[in-house]
Amino acid sequence: MDEQLISRVVGEVLSRLQQTTAPIESGKTGFGVYERMEDAIDAAHASFEKLTKAGVTARKQAIGAIRRLSAANAEAWGELEFNETKIGRLDHKIEKLRICADLVPGVEFLDRMAFSGDFGLTIIDFAPWGVIGAVTPSTHSVPTLTGNAINMIAAGNAVVFNTHPAACKCAATAIRAYNEAIYKETGITDLLTTVVKPTLETFDGMGKNPKVRLLCVTGGPGVVAAAMKTGKRAVCAGPGNPPVVVDETAEIDRAARNIIQGASYDNNLLCIGEKQVFVVSSVADALMSALEKAGAVKLTASQIEKLTNAAFGDPQKGGIASANPVLNKKLVGADAAVLAKQIGLDVPPDTQLLFGETDEHHLFVEEEQMMPFIPVVRMANVEAAIDAAIRSEHNYKHTAVMHSTNIRSLTRMAQECDTTLFVKNGPSMTGLGLGGEGFLSFSIATPTGEGVTTPMTFTRSRRCVMVEQLNLY
Ligand code: NAD
């Protein structure tokens, strides 16, 4: 062995020892957390190359470590995220992390194809991209990065994250812990990297760096537009405004319970969460009574007006009369009791949802408000309800929900809403495997069409052709 080799091996062993004993503290560098985006990308790239050499076994080990940690730390990290962002509900933040362990698919989801015949054998396999640049939202920071990490590593990639600045400390804590655990399992560090202080400039650095081969952004319209402008291929999980239709054939009590469950989940922060209800007028009163019976609190017209002012009426931006009313971010993901307080109403602190009757053009119908207040719009018949629901979805092609037992109506809405998720007779989260069949990801690629993302979303198709040999017959 030459001297250079010995000193390199000793150096690597020492640096690994230092890393494994480093304390996990949020906001600090180490174990995947870097000051500079360029360094975070370089580290992820070096790890990608190591992962490629280590093979699918190492991918499985890394994913296993992430699953174990997300379940074991669900309470601690849920609390950390809740305290940092101050939005949503702690119990649901914890649940969102727990379900990542079981419901997000891994390497078993990777497909391949083979064509065998007189001309030989052709295989199509699905290869990694390399380093993926991922952007995560404030509404579910650690759950989104956990789901992305499992999917992307399963496909053989490394990931650099530009997390939401308002939820970057909890994200960095999880990334550090995941990397430490992955290192212990595989000897590879930095499969997941990030920067201490994510900004628009660090996003720009990610978008321009040639080592980042693919982007996956999860967020509102701004980040989707920004990702598409980079010129890189981008998987975009964009905004939604999911409507619910309830027709005269629906099981009304069940529909009411489902609407409360979906619209109040994490105080309506989920992009798939029910945002407005269109109910056929013959059952509108029954639905509203059932909502009240199931614990939701009904607001009067004047209370709704006051809440609308509080939710959209920034006086500096022209209030609710302005052409572009601005959502009051302070109320996004707030408890129903906090919304009620805004309008001088005291409701029990455990109230899950407020609702009230509005017309189709109300701001709460039009805007993706992400608050536990749901407007209910009375419609003449199911045809009109479906039409209005589709209009309110704004062609985001995200999520729609229907409560009905009429096959024709369910079929019409399924075909015409053209959304990525369409849930029938259940709360919206059943569309992500929580109480419905199927798997989970917190990145639902809507404008770019990949749907609920899986390991396959983060692969490149490669074809390998052997001519006149290797076919068995
Ligand atoms: P947001 O758009 O404010 O932020 C999302 C991420 O994008 C953050 O990391 C933010 O820093 C970044 N970002 C925002 N504007 C940017 C720009 N111009 N350039 C670069 N980066 C930018 O959204 P949020 O409030 O954190 O999350 C809620 C939104 O995300 C809602 O619209 C919701 O529907 C959507 N969302 C969609 C999905 C999905 O799977 N489709 C999942 C979760 C959230």
Coordinates of C-alpha atoms and ligand atoms in Angstrom, one line a residue:
M1 CA 0.0 0.0 0.0
D2 CA 1.5 3.4 -0.9
E3 CA 1.6 6.3 1.6
Q4 CA -1.0 8.4 -0.2
L5 CA -3.5 5.6 0.0
I6 CA -2.9 5.0 3.7
S7 CA -3.2 8.7 4.5
R8 CA -6.5 8.9 2.5
V9 CA -7.9 5.9 4.3
V10 CA -6.9 7.3 7.7
G11 CA -8.4 10.7 6.8
E12 CA -11.7 9.2 5.8
V13 CA -11.9 7.0 8.9
L14 CA -11.2 10.1 11.1
S15 CA -13.7 12.2 9.4
R16 CA -16.4 9.5 9.7
L17 CA -15.6 9.1 13.4
Q18 CA -16.0 12.9 13.9
Q19 CA -19.3 12.9 12.0
T20 CA -20.8 10.0 13.9
T21 CA -20.1 11.7 17.2
A22 CA -21.4 15.1 16.1
P23 CA -24.5 16.2 18.1
I24 CA -27.7 16.6 16.1
E25 CA -28.6 20.3 16.6
S26 CA -31.0 22.2 14.3
G27 CA -29.6 25.1 12.4
K28 CA -26.0 23.7 12.5
T29 CA -24.0 22.2 9.6
G30 CA -22.9 18.6 9.4
F31 CA -24.5 15.4 8.3
G32 CA -25.9 16.8 5.1
V33 CA -26.5 20.4 6.3
Y34 CA -24.3 22.9 4.5
E35 CA -23.8 26.7 4.5
R36 CA -23.6 26.9 0.7
M37 CA -25.9 25.4 -1.8
E38 CA -23.0 24.5 -4.1
D39 CA -21.4 22.4 -1.3
A40 CA -24.7 20.7 -0.6
I41 CA -25.0 19.7 -4.2
D42 CA -21.4 18.5 -4.5
A43 CA -21.9 16.4 -1.4
A44 CA -25.1 14.9 -2.7
H45 CA -23.4 14.2 -6.0
A46 CA -20.5 12.3 -4.4
S47 CA -23.1 10.3 -2.4
F48 CA -25.1 9.5 -5.5
E49 CA -21.9 8.0 -7.0
K50 CA -21.3 5.9 -3.9
L51 CA -24.9 4.7 -3.8
T52 CA -24.6 3.6 -7.4
K53 CA -21.6 1.5 -6.5
A54 CA -23.3 0.1 -3.3
G55 CA -26.3 -1.1 -5.3
V56 CA -30.0 -1.7 -4.5
T57 CA -29.2 -3.3 -1.2
A58 CA -27.8 0.0 0.1
R59 CA -30.9 1.8 -1.2
K60 CA -33.1 -0.6 0.8
Q61 CA -30.9 -0.1 3.9
A62 CA -31.1 3.7 3.6
I63 CA -34.9 3.6 3.1
G64 CA -35.3 1.2 6.1
A65 CA -33.3 3.7 8.3
I66 CA -35.6 6.6 7.1
R67 CA -38.8 4.6 7.8
R68 CA -37.6 3.6 11.3
L69 CA -36.6 7.1 12.2
S70 CA -39.7 8.8 10.9
A71 CA -41.8 6.5 13.0
A72 CA -39.6 6.7 16.1
N73 CA -39.4 10.5 16.0
A74 CA -42.9 11.2 14.9
E75 CA -43.8 12.8 18.2
A76 CA -40.6 14.8 18.7
W77 CA -40.4 16.0 15.1
G78 CA -44.1 16.7 14.8
E79 CA -43.8 18.9 17.8
L80 CA -40.6 20.5 16.4
E81 CA -42.4 21.3 13.2
F82 CA -45.5 22.6 15.0
N83 CA -43.5 24.9 17.2
E84 CA -41.5 26.2 14.3
T85 CA -44.4 26.8 11.8
K86 CA -47.1 27.4 14.4
I87 CA -49.7 26.2 11.9
G88 CA -51.9 23.1 11.7
R89 CA -52.5 20.5 14.5
L90 CA -49.9 18.6 16.5
D91 CA -51.8 15.2 16.5
H92 CA -52.0 15.3 12.7
K93 CA -48.4 16.4 12.2
I94 CA -47.4 13.4 14.3
E95 CA -49.7 11.1 12.2
K96 CA -48.3 12.4 8.9
L97 CA -44.8 11.3 10.0
R98 CA -46.0 7.9 11.3
I99 CA -47.7 7.0 8.1
C100 CA -44.6 7.7 6.0
A101 CA -43.0 4.6 7.5
D102 CA -45.7 2.2 6.1
L103 CA -47.4 3.9 3.2
V104 CA -44.7 5.4 1.1
P105 CA -43.5 2.9 -1.5
G106 CA -39.8 1.8 -1.9
V107 CA -37.7 -0.2 -4.3
E108 CA -40.4 -2.8 -4.7
F109 CA -42.2 -0.2 -6.8
L110 CA -39.5 -0.1 -9.5
D111 CA -40.6 -1.7 -12.7
R112 CA -38.7 -3.2 -15.6
M113 CA -39.6 -4.7 -19.0
A114 CA -38.2 -7.4 -21.2
F115 CA -38.8 -8.3 -24.9
S116 CA -37.5 -11.6 -26.0
G117 CA -37.8 -13.0 -29.5
D118 CA -36.1 -14.0 -32.8
F119 CA -34.0 -10.8 -32.8
G120 CA -32.6 -11.3 -29.3
L121 CA -33.3 -9.7 -26.0
T122 CA -34.2 -6.1 -25.1
I123 CA -34.6 -4.9 -21.5
I124 CA -35.9 -1.6 -20.4
D125 CA -34.8 -0.6 -16.9
F126 CA -35.4 2.5 -14.9
A127 CA -32.3 4.3 -13.9
P128 CA -31.7 7.1 -11.4
W129 CA -31.3 10.8 -12.5
G130 CA -28.5 11.5 -10.1
V131 CA -29.0 14.5 -7.8
I132 CA -32.6 15.7 -7.5
G133 CA -33.3 19.2 -6.3
A134 CA -36.4 19.2 -4.1
V135 CA -38.4 22.1 -2.7
T136 CA -40.7 21.4 0.2
P137 CA -43.7 23.4 1.6
S138 CA -44.3 25.0 5.1
T139 CA -47.5 23.0 5.4
H140 CA -45.8 19.6 5.8
S141 CA -42.1 20.1 5.8
V142 CA -40.7 16.9 7.4
P143 CA -43.4 14.6 6.0
T144 CA -42.8 15.9 2.5
L145 CA -39.0 15.5 2.7
T146 CA -39.4 12.1 4.2
G147 CA -41.7 10.9 1.4
N148 CA -39.5 12.5 -1.2
A149 CA -36.4 10.9 0.4
I150 CA -37.8 7.4 0.4
N151 CA -39.1 7.7 -3.2
M152 CA -36.0 9.3 -4.6
I153 CA -33.4 7.0 -2.9
A154 CA -35.5 4.0 -3.8
A155 CA -34.9 5.1 -7.4
G156 CA -31.1 5.4 -6.7
N157 CA -30.9 9.2 -6.5
A158 CA -29.4 11.6 -3.9
V159 CA -31.5 14.7 -3.0
V160 CA -30.6 18.3 -2.2
F161 CA -33.5 20.1 -0.5
N162 CA -34.3 23.8 -0.6
T163 CA -36.9 23.7 2.2
H164 CA -39.4 26.5 3.2
P165 CA -37.6 29.1 5.2
A166 CA -40.4 29.0 7.8
A167 CA -39.9 25.2 8.3
C168 CA -36.2 24.8 7.6
K169 CA -35.0 24.0 11.1
C170 CA -37.2 21.0 11.6
A171 CA -36.3 19.8 8.1
A172 CA -32.5 20.2 8.8
T173 CA -32.9 18.2 12.1
A174 CA -34.6 15.4 10.2
I175 CA -32.0 15.5 7.4
R176 CA -29.1 15.3 9.9
A177 CA -30.7 12.4 11.7
Y178 CA -31.6 10.5 8.5
N179 CA -28.0 10.9 7.2
E180 CA -26.5 9.7 10.5
A181 CA -28.7 6.6 10.4
I182 CA -28.1 6.0 6.7
Y183 CA -24.3 6.3 7.3
K184 CA -24.4 3.7 10.1
E185 CA -26.3 1.3 7.8
T186 CA -24.5 1.9 4.5
G187 CA -21.3 3.9 5.1
I188 CA -22.6 6.6 2.8
T189 CA -23.2 10.2 4.1
D190 CA -25.1 13.0 2.5
L191 CA -27.6 11.2 0.4
L192 CA -29.9 14.0 1.6
T193 CA -28.5 17.5 1.8
T194 CA -29.7 21.0 2.5
V195 CA -28.6 24.4 3.4
V196 CA -28.8 26.1 6.8
K197 CA -30.7 29.1 5.4
P198 CA -32.7 28.3 2.3
T199 CA -33.6 31.4 0.2
L200 CA -34.7 32.3 -3.3
E201 CA -31.0 32.7 -4.1
T202 CA -30.2 29.1 -2.9
F203 CA -33.2 27.9 -5.1
D204 CA -31.6 29.8 -8.0
G205 CA -28.3 28.1 -7.3
M206 CA -30.0 24.7 -7.3
G207 CA -31.9 25.6 -10.6
K208 CA -28.7 26.6 -12.3
N209 CA -26.3 23.9 -11.1
P210 CA -25.7 21.3 -13.9
K211 CA -25.2 18.5 -11.3
V212 CA -28.9 18.8 -10.4
R213 CA -30.6 16.8 -13.1
L214 CA -34.2 17.0 -12.1
L215 CA -36.4 19.2 -9.9
C216 CA -39.3 18.2 -7.7
V217 CA -41.2 21.2 -6.2
T218 CA -44.1 21.0 -3.8
G219 CA -45.9 24.3 -3.1
G220 CA -48.1 27.0 -4.5
P221 CA -48.2 28.7 -8.0
G222 CA -45.0 30.8 -7.4
V223 CA -42.6 27.9 -7.0
V224 CA -44.2 25.9 -9.8
A225 CA -43.6 28.9 -12.2
A226 CA -40.1 29.3 -10.9
A227 CA -39.2 25.6 -11.4
M228 CA -40.6 25.7 -14.9
K229 CA -38.5 28.7 -15.7
T230 CA -35.2 27.0 -14.8
G231 CA -35.2 25.0 -18.0
K232 CA -34.6 21.8 -16.1
R233 CA -37.2 19.0 -16.2
A234 CA -39.4 19.6 -13.2
V235 CA -41.9 17.4 -11.4
C236 CA -44.3 20.0 -10.0
A237 CA -46.7 19.3 -7.1
G238 CA -48.8 22.4 -7.3
P239 CA -51.7 24.1 -5.6
G240 CA -55.3 22.9 -5.5
N241 CA -58.8 24.0 -4.4
P242 CA -60.7 20.7 -3.9
P243 CA -64.5 20.9 -4.3
V244 CA -66.9 18.5 -2.7
V245 CA -70.3 17.6 -4.4
V246 CA -73.1 16.2 -2.2
D247 CA -76.2 15.0 -4.1
E248 CA -79.6 13.9 -3.1
T249 CA -78.6 10.2 -3.1
A250 CA -75.7 10.6 -0.7
E251 CA -75.6 9.1 2.8
I252 CA -75.9 12.5 4.4
D253 CA -74.6 11.8 7.9
R254 CA -71.6 9.9 6.5
A255 CA -71.0 12.7 4.0
A256 CA -71.0 15.3 6.9
R257 CA -68.6 13.3 9.0
N258 CA -66.3 12.8 6.0
I259 CA -66.3 16.5 5.2
I260 CA -65.4 17.4 8.8
Q261 CA -62.7 14.8 8.8
G262 CA -61.1 15.9 5.5
A263 CA -61.6 19.7 5.8
S264 CA -60.3 19.8 9.4
Y265 CA -57.3 17.6 9.0
D266 CA -54.2 19.6 10.1
N267 CA -56.6 22.6 10.1
N268 CA -57.1 22.2 6.3
L269 CA -53.4 22.5 5.4
L270 CA -53.5 19.5 3.1
C271 CA -53.5 20.5 -0.6
I272 CA -56.1 17.7 -1.0
G273 CA -58.3 18.9 1.8
E274 CA -61.9 19.7 1.1
K275 CA -62.2 23.5 0.5
Q276 CA -65.8 24.1 -0.6
V277 CA -69.0 22.1 -0.7
F278 CA -71.7 22.2 -3.5
V279 CA -74.9 20.5 -2.2
V280 CA -78.1 19.8 -4.0
S281 CA -80.7 22.0 -2.5
S282 CA -83.2 19.2 -1.6
V283 CA -80.6 17.9 0.9
A284 CA -78.8 21.2 1.8
D285 CA -80.6 21.7 5.1
A286 CA -80.2 18.1 6.0
L287 CA -76.4 18.2 5.3
M288 CA -76.0 21.4 7.4
S289 CA -77.9 19.9 10.3
A290 CA -75.7 16.7 10.0
L291 CA -72.6 18.9 10.0
E292 CA -73.7 20.6 13.2
K293 CA -74.7 17.2 14.7
A294 CA -71.2 15.9 14.0
G295 CA -69.6 18.9 15.8
A296 CA -69.0 21.6 13.2
V297 CA -70.2 25.1 14.1
K298 CA -72.4 27.0 11.7
L299 CA -71.7 30.7 11.1
T300 CA -74.4 33.2 10.2
A301 CA -74.1 35.4 7.0
S302 CA -72.8 38.3 9.0
Q303 CA -70.2 36.1 10.9
I304 CA -69.0 34.8 7.5
E305 CA -68.6 38.4 6.3
K306 CA -66.5 39.3 9.3
L307 CA -64.4 36.1 8.9
T308 CA -63.9 36.9 5.2
N309 CA -62.6 40.4 6.2
A310 CA -60.2 38.8 8.7
A311 CA -59.1 36.1 6.2
F312 CA -58.6 38.2 3.1
G313 CA -59.0 41.8 4.0
D314 CA -55.5 43.2 4.4
P315 CA -56.4 46.9 4.4
Q316 CA -53.0 47.8 3.0
K317 CA -53.7 45.7 -0.1
G318 CA -57.2 47.1 -0.7
G319 CA -59.1 44.8 1.6
I320 CA -61.6 42.2 0.3
A321 CA -62.9 44.7 -2.3
S322 CA -59.5 44.7 -4.1
A323 CA -59.2 42.9 -7.4
N324 CA -56.6 40.6 -5.8
P325 CA -57.5 40.0 -2.2
V326 CA -54.6 38.6 -0.2
L327 CA -54.8 35.7 2.1
N328 CA -54.0 36.6 5.7
K329 CA -51.2 34.1 6.3
K330 CA -51.6 34.5 10.1
L331 CA -54.9 32.6 9.8
V332 CA -53.7 29.8 7.5
G333 CA -53.8 26.5 9.4
A334 CA -55.2 28.2 12.6
D335 CA -57.5 26.3 14.9
A336 CA -61.3 26.7 14.3
A337 CA -61.5 28.4 17.7
V338 CA -58.9 30.9 16.7
L339 CA -60.9 31.8 13.5
A340 CA -64.0 32.1 15.6
K341 CA -62.3 34.4 18.0
Q342 CA -61.5 36.7 15.1
I343 CA -65.2 37.4 14.8
G344 CA -65.9 37.6 18.5
L345 CA -67.3 34.1 18.7
D346 CA -66.4 31.7 21.5
V347 CA -66.6 28.0 20.5
P348 CA -65.3 25.0 22.4
P349 CA -61.5 24.8 21.9
D350 CA -61.7 21.3 20.4
T351 CA -64.1 22.5 17.6
Q352 CA -62.8 21.0 14.4
L353 CA -64.6 22.9 11.7
L354 CA -66.6 26.0 11.0
F355 CA -69.0 26.2 8.1
G356 CA -71.6 28.4 6.6
E357 CA -73.7 29.1 3.5
T358 CA -72.3 31.3 0.8
D359 CA -72.9 31.8 -2.9
E360 CA -70.7 30.2 -5.6
H361 CA -68.6 33.4 -6.1
H362 CA -67.6 33.9 -2.5
L363 CA -63.9 34.4 -1.8
F364 CA -63.8 31.3 0.5
V365 CA -65.0 29.3 -2.6
E366 CA -62.7 30.9 -5.0
E367 CA -59.4 30.9 -3.0
E368 CA -57.3 28.0 -1.6
Q369 CA -57.8 29.3 1.9
M370 CA -56.3 26.4 4.0
M371 CA -58.4 27.2 7.1
P372 CA -60.9 25.1 9.0
F373 CA -63.9 27.0 7.6
I374 CA -65.7 25.5 4.7
P375 CA -68.3 27.4 2.6
V376 CA -71.5 25.4 1.6
V377 CA -73.2 26.4 -1.6
R378 CA -76.8 25.3 -2.4
M379 CA -77.3 24.2 -6.0
A380 CA -80.5 23.4 -7.9
N381 CA -79.5 19.9 -9.0
V382 CA -76.5 17.6 -9.2
E383 CA -75.6 18.7 -12.8
A384 CA -75.3 22.3 -11.6
A385 CA -73.4 21.2 -8.5
I386 CA -70.8 19.3 -10.6
D387 CA -70.4 22.2 -13.1
A388 CA -69.9 24.7 -10.2
A389 CA -67.4 22.3 -8.5
I390 CA -65.4 22.0 -11.6
R391 CA -65.3 25.8 -12.1
S392 CA -64.1 26.3 -8.5
E393 CA -61.2 23.8 -9.0
H394 CA -59.7 26.4 -11.4
N395 CA -58.3 23.6 -13.6
Y396 CA -55.5 22.9 -11.1
K397 CA -56.4 19.2 -11.9
H398 CA -55.6 18.4 -8.3
T399 CA -58.4 16.8 -6.2
A400 CA -62.2 16.6 -6.1
V401 CA -64.6 14.7 -3.8
M402 CA -68.2 13.5 -4.3
H403 CA -70.8 12.0 -2.0
S404 CA -73.4 10.1 -4.0
T405 CA -74.8 6.7 -4.6
N406 CA -75.8 7.5 -8.2
I407 CA -73.5 5.7 -10.5
R408 CA -74.2 8.0 -13.4
S409 CA -73.5 11.2 -11.4
L410 CA -70.3 9.7 -9.9
T411 CA -69.2 8.7 -13.4
R412 CA -70.0 12.1 -14.9
M413 CA -68.0 13.9 -12.2
A414 CA -65.1 11.4 -12.4
Q415 CA -64.8 12.0 -16.1
E416 CA -65.4 15.8 -16.2
C417 CA -63.5 17.0 -13.2
D418 CA -60.3 15.5 -14.7
T419 CA -58.5 15.8 -11.4
T420 CA -55.4 13.8 -10.3
L421 CA -57.4 12.5 -7.3
F422 CA -61.1 11.9 -7.2
V423 CA -62.5 10.5 -4.0
K424 CA -66.0 9.0 -3.8
N425 CA -67.8 8.7 -0.5
G426 CA -64.9 9.3 1.8
P427 CA -62.7 12.1 3.2
S428 CA -60.0 13.5 1.0
M429 CA -57.1 11.8 2.7
T430 CA -58.4 8.4 1.6
G431 CA -57.0 9.4 -1.7
L432 CA -53.5 9.1 -0.2
G433 CA -53.9 5.7 1.4
L434 CA -55.1 7.0 4.8
G435 CA -58.3 4.9 5.1
G436 CA -58.4 4.2 1.3
E437 CA -56.5 1.7 -0.8
G438 CA -53.3 2.8 -2.3
F439 CA -50.0 4.4 -1.3
L440 CA -48.8 7.7 0.1
S441 CA -46.7 10.7 -1.1
F442 CA -47.1 14.3 0.0
S443 CA -46.0 15.4 -3.4
I444 CA -48.9 15.1 -5.9
A445 CA -47.6 16.2 -9.2
T446 CA -50.5 18.0 -10.8
P447 CA -49.6 20.5 -13.5
T448 CA -46.8 18.2 -14.8
G449 CA -49.0 15.1 -14.7
E450 CA -47.0 12.5 -12.8
G451 CA -49.7 12.2 -10.1
V452 CA -49.0 10.9 -6.6
T453 CA -45.3 10.5 -6.9
T454 CA -43.6 7.1 -6.5
P455 CA -40.0 5.8 -7.0
M456 CA -40.8 5.4 -10.7
T457 CA -41.5 9.2 -11.0
F458 CA -37.8 9.8 -10.2
T459 CA -36.3 7.4 -12.8
R460 CA -35.1 7.6 -16.4
S461 CA -36.1 4.9 -18.8
R462 CA -33.1 3.1 -20.4
R463 CA -33.3 0.5 -23.1
C464 CA -30.5 -2.1 -23.6
V465 CA -30.7 -4.2 -26.8
M466 CA -28.8 -7.5 -27.4
V467 CA -29.1 -8.6 -31.0
E468 CA -29.6 -12.3 -31.9
Q469 CA -28.4 -13.6 -28.5
L470 CA -29.5 -14.2 -25.0
N471 CA -33.1 -15.0 -26.0
L472 CA -34.1 -18.4 -24.6
Y473 CA -36.2 -19.5 -27.5
Ligands
NAD1 P1 -45.4 28.2 -0.9 O1 -45.6 28.2 -2.4 O2 -45.4 29.5 -0.2 O3 -43.9 27.5 -0.7 C1 -43.6 26.2 -1.1 C2 -42.1 26.2 -1.3 O4 -41.7 26.9 -2.5 C3 -41.3 26.7 -0.2 O5 -40.1 26.0 0.0 C4 -41.0 28.1 -0.7 O6 -39.8 28.7 -0.1 C5 -40.8 27.9 -2.2 N1 -41.1 29.1 -3.0 C6 -42.2 29.8 -3.0 N2 -42.1 30.7 -4.0 C7 -40.9 30.5 -4.7 C8 -40.3 31.1 -5.8 N3 -40.8 32.1 -6.4 N4 -39.1 30.6 -6.2 C9 -38.5 29.6 -5.5 N5 -39.1 29.0 -4.4 C10 -40.3 29.4 -4.0 O7 -46.4 27.2 -0.3 P2 -46.7 26.7 1.2 O8 -47.5 27.8 1.8 O9 -45.4 26.3 1.8 O10 -47.5 25.4 0.9 C11 -48.9 25.5 0.5 C12 -49.1 25.4 -1.0 O11 -48.5 24.3 -1.5 C13 -50.5 25.3 -1.3 O12 -50.8 26.0 -2.5 C14 -50.7 23.8 -1.5 O13 -51.8 23.4 -2.3 C15 -49.4 23.4 -2.1 N6 -49.1 22.0 -1.9 C16 -49.2 21.2 -2.9 C17 -48.9 19.8 -2.7 C18 -49.1 18.8 -3.8 O14 -48.7 17.7 -3.6 N7 -49.6 19.2 -4.9 C19 -48.5 19.4 -1.4 C20 -48.4 20.3 -0.4 C21 -48.7 21.6 -0.6

